[in-house]
Amino acid sequence: MEVVILPGSRQVGVLAADAIEALLRRKPHAVLGLATGASPLPIYDELARRYVEGRIDFSQARGFGLDEYVGLEEGHPQSYREVIRREFADRVNIAAENVHSPDGAAADIPAACDAYEEAINTAGGVDLQLLGVGTDGHIGFNEPGSSLASRTRIKTLIEQTRRDNARFFKSVRDVPHHAITQGLGTILDARHVILVATGAQKAQSVRDLVEGPVAAICPASVLQLHPHVTTIVDEAAASSLRLADYYRHTYDNKPKWQGL
Ligand code: GLP
């Protein structure tokens, strides 16, 4: 796993956007894995800026959301489908019909999960998966204890996640108890994973995922099994890493041709 430590969230967003821009130049019809939460927002801001400048073209790109709450009414501003539309899709020239999210309102949830896996496969798989990480080490909504081989399915949210996400709702009581999420096995199928984390509240989960054992108690640690993961963090989120100096040295001396 490559670990890149940058001064702040703006720089994190710029570097992740560089990788997306490079991918779309190489493969205009690339499939992007889209994450929500606050961490990826600087990436979407940077992509929107580059689109306005005419530097980046999403006209052939496809996107798949990582997860979705179960039980929010259609169009709820905090449904992840809406967040992705508002923060990303509406600000660039990606076609609305090419942006997919799990169906949290499906009558038959297991069938909707299977159909989502199928849709990702039919699109050719995810080229670049963006991820944030929860304070408990979750990715998507794969909470601690998730099967490391899991596929898209329903999960019950842990109380810490509901409390963390209460800031997006009126109160913690409004945060759903369930979500559909791509599984850890689904995420591992992406060709390249970029995980971003900023702020001191993420320092422990960043340490656990990068340097801890691979264990379901920190679901993000499964990324250690993936051949191409880039973890981009700010100084605060990097503050508990044992090998921080080594990661800095490696990045500072990286051959230019390697890219991310
Ligand atoms: C949510 C999402 C995750 C996200 C995490 C961290 O629960 N399901 O995809 O990575 O929280 O969010 P934030 O970036 O706001 O800290």
PDB file of N, CA and C in Angstrom, residues 191-225:
ATOM      1  N   ARG A 191      -9.850  -1.989  -9.641  1.00  0.00           N
ATOM      2  CA  ARG A 191      -8.463  -2.074 -10.123  1.00  0.00           C
ATOM      3  C   ARG A 191      -7.517  -1.198  -9.326  1.00  0.00           C
ATOM      4  N   HIS A 192      -8.006  -0.049  -8.883  1.00  0.00           N
ATOM      5  CA  HIS A 192      -7.191   0.860  -8.072  1.00  0.00           C
ATOM      6  C   HIS A 192      -8.110   1.433  -7.006  1.00  0.00           C
ATOM      7  N   VAL A 193      -7.627   1.487  -5.782  1.00  0.00           N
ATOM      8  CA  VAL A 193      -8.405   2.055  -4.678  1.00  0.00           C
ATOM      9  C   VAL A 193      -7.653   3.267  -4.139  1.00  0.00           C
ATOM     10  N   ILE A 194      -8.362   4.380  -4.017  1.00  0.00           N
ATOM     11  CA  ILE A 194      -7.787   5.558  -3.357  1.00  0.00           C
ATOM     12  C   ILE A 194      -8.619   5.832  -2.113  1.00  0.00           C
ATOM     13  N   LEU A 195      -7.996   5.698  -0.947  1.00  0.00           N
ATOM     14  CA  LEU A 195      -8.673   5.999   0.311  1.00  0.00           C
ATOM     15  C   LEU A 195      -8.155   7.340   0.808  1.00  0.00           C
ATOM     16  N   VAL A 196      -9.058   8.236   1.165  1.00  0.00           N
ATOM     17  CA  VAL A 196      -8.653   9.539   1.705  1.00  0.00           C
ATOM     18  C   VAL A 196      -9.154   9.679   3.137  1.00  0.00           C
ATOM     19  N   ALA A 197      -8.318  10.267   3.982  1.00  0.00           N
ATOM     20  CA  ALA A 197      -8.706  10.490   5.382  1.00  0.00           C
ATOM     21  C   ALA A 197      -8.025  11.759   5.869  1.00  0.00           C
ATOM     22  N   THR A 198      -8.802  12.603   6.542  1.00  0.00           N
ATOM     23  CA  THR A 198      -8.248  13.859   7.059  1.00  0.00           C
ATOM     24  C   THR A 198      -8.755  14.099   8.477  1.00  0.00           C
ATOM     25  N   GLY A 199      -7.912  14.746   9.279  1.00  0.00           N
ATOM     26  CA  GLY A 199      -8.315  15.112  10.635  1.00  0.00           C
ATOM     27  C   GLY A 199      -7.863  14.114  11.680  1.00  0.00           C
ATOM     28  N   ALA A 200      -7.617  14.632  12.884  1.00  0.00           N
ATOM     29  CA  ALA A 200      -7.080  13.809  13.971  1.00  0.00           C
ATOM     30  C   ALA A 200      -8.027  12.686  14.379  1.00  0.00           C
ATOM     31  N   GLN A 201      -9.340  12.890  14.146  1.00  0.00           N
ATOM     32  CA  GLN A 201     -10.303  11.844  14.538  1.00  0.00           C
ATOM     33  C   GLN A 201     -10.139  10.576  13.709  1.00  0.00           C
ATOM     34  N   LYS A 202      -9.374  10.649  12.613  1.00  0.00           N
ATOM     35  CA  LYS A 202      -9.153   9.473  11.770  1.00  0.00           C
ATOM     36  C   LYS A 202      -7.792   8.812  12.035  1.00  0.00           C
ATOM     37  N   ALA A 203      -6.991   9.389  12.939  1.00  0.00           N
ATOM     38  CA  ALA A 203      -5.612   8.898  13.124  1.00  0.00           C
ATOM     39  C   ALA A 203      -5.582   7.415  13.521  1.00  0.00           C
ATOM     40  N   GLN A 204      -6.477   7.012  14.419  1.00  0.00           N
ATOM     41  CA  GLN A 204      -6.463   5.620  14.883  1.00  0.00           C
ATOM     42  C   GLN A 204      -6.874   4.661  13.768  1.00  0.00           C
ATOM     43  N   SER A 205      -7.948   5.005  13.038  1.00  0.00           N
ATOM     44  CA  SER A 205      -8.371   4.068  11.986  1.00  0.00           C
ATOM     45  C   SER A 205      -7.339   4.018  10.864  1.00  0.00           C
ATOM     46  N   VAL A 206      -6.655   5.139  10.596  1.00  0.00           N
ATOM     47  CA  VAL A 206      -5.610   5.117   9.563  1.00  0.00           C
ATOM     48  C   VAL A 206      -4.462   4.218  10.015  1.00  0.00           C
ATOM     49  N   ARG A 207      -4.067   4.351  11.269  1.00  0.00           N
ATOM     50  CA  ARG A 207      -2.998   3.465  11.747  1.00  0.00           C
ATOM     51  C   ARG A 207      -3.427   1.993  11.670  1.00  0.00           C
ATOM     52  N   ASP A 208      -4.642   1.712  12.119  1.00  0.00           N
ATOM     53  CA  ASP A 208      -5.111   0.324  12.114  1.00  0.00           C
ATOM     54  C   ASP A 208      -5.184  -0.240  10.692  1.00  0.00           C
ATOM     55  N   LEU A 209      -5.644   0.582   9.764  1.00  0.00           N
ATOM     56  CA  LEU A 209      -5.837   0.035   8.412  1.00  0.00           C
ATOM     57  C   LEU A 209      -4.512  -0.123   7.675  1.00  0.00           C
ATOM     58  N   VAL A 210      -3.559   0.773   7.945  1.00  0.00           N
ATOM     59  CA  VAL A 210      -2.291   0.707   7.220  1.00  0.00           C
ATOM     60  C   VAL A 210      -1.316  -0.260   7.892  1.00  0.00           C
ATOM     61  N   GLU A 211      -1.261  -0.200   9.220  1.00  0.00           N
ATOM     62  CA  GLU A 211      -0.177  -0.903   9.927  1.00  0.00           C
ATOM     63  C   GLU A 211      -0.655  -1.985  10.883  1.00  0.00           C
ATOM     64  N   GLY A 212      -1.959  -2.081  11.071  1.00  0.00           N
ATOM     65  CA  GLY A 212      -2.476  -3.101  11.981  1.00  0.00           C
ATOM     66  C   GLY A 212      -2.589  -4.439  11.280  1.00  0.00           C
ATOM     67  N   PRO A 213      -3.013  -5.444  12.016  1.00  0.00           N
ATOM     68  CA  PRO A 213      -3.254  -6.741  11.372  1.00  0.00           C
ATOM     69  C   PRO A 213      -4.471  -6.661  10.456  1.00  0.00           C
ATOM     70  N   VAL A 214      -4.512  -7.527   9.453  1.00  0.00           N
ATOM     71  CA  VAL A 214      -5.723  -7.634   8.626  1.00  0.00           C
ATOM     72  C   VAL A 214      -6.758  -8.353   9.477  1.00  0.00           C
ATOM     73  N   ALA A 215      -7.805  -7.636   9.840  1.00  0.00           N
ATOM     74  CA  ALA A 215      -8.780  -8.224  10.761  1.00  0.00           C
ATOM     75  C   ALA A 215     -10.120  -7.537  10.584  1.00  0.00           C
ATOM     76  N   ALA A 216     -11.195  -8.297  10.730  1.00  0.00           N
ATOM     77  CA  ALA A 216     -12.537  -7.760  10.520  1.00  0.00           C
ATOM     78  C   ALA A 216     -12.888  -6.658  11.522  1.00  0.00           C
ATOM     79  N   ILE A 217     -12.172  -6.571  12.629  1.00  0.00           N
ATOM     80  CA  ILE A 217     -12.456  -5.514  13.598  1.00  0.00           C
ATOM     81  C   ILE A 217     -12.132  -4.139  12.994  1.00  0.00           C
ATOM     82  N   CYS A 218     -11.200  -4.111  12.035  1.00  0.00           N
ATOM     83  CA  CYS A 218     -10.939  -2.887  11.255  1.00  0.00           C
ATOM     84  C   CYS A 218     -11.136  -3.260   9.773  1.00  0.00           C
ATOM     85  N   PRO A 219     -12.381  -3.156   9.282  1.00  0.00           N
ATOM     86  CA  PRO A 219     -12.663  -3.644   7.918  1.00  0.00           C
ATOM     87  C   PRO A 219     -11.724  -3.063   6.860  1.00  0.00           C
ATOM     88  N   ALA A 220     -11.305  -1.797   7.015  1.00  0.00           N
ATOM     89  CA  ALA A 220     -10.434  -1.183   5.994  1.00  0.00           C
ATOM     90  C   ALA A 220      -9.079  -1.873   5.895  1.00  0.00           C
ATOM     91  N   SER A 221      -8.693  -2.631   6.924  1.00  0.00           N
ATOM     92  CA  SER A 221      -7.392  -3.315   6.875  1.00  0.00           C
ATOM     93  C   SER A 221      -7.349  -4.359   5.766  1.00  0.00           C
ATOM     94  N   VAL A 222      -8.521  -4.765   5.260  1.00  0.00           N
ATOM     95  CA  VAL A 222      -8.541  -5.733   4.153  1.00  0.00           C
ATOM     96  C   VAL A 222      -7.835  -5.164   2.922  1.00  0.00           C
ATOM     97  N   LEU A 223      -7.726  -3.840   2.869  1.00  0.00           N
ATOM     98  CA  LEU A 223      -7.063  -3.213   1.711  1.00  0.00           C
ATOM     99  C   LEU A 223      -5.590  -3.602   1.626  1.00  0.00           C
ATOM    100  N   GLN A 224      -5.024  -4.091   2.720  1.00  0.00           N
ATOM    101  CA  GLN A 224      -3.634  -4.573   2.671  1.00  0.00           C
ATOM    102  C   GLN A 224      -3.482  -5.759   1.707  1.00  0.00           C
ATOM    103  N   LEU A 225      -4.617  -6.408   1.404  1.00  0.00           N
ATOM    104  CA  LEU A 225      -4.571  -7.558   0.496  1.00  0.00           C
ATOM    105  C   LEU A 225      -4.706  -7.147  -0.969  1.00  0.00           C
TER     106      LEU A 225
END
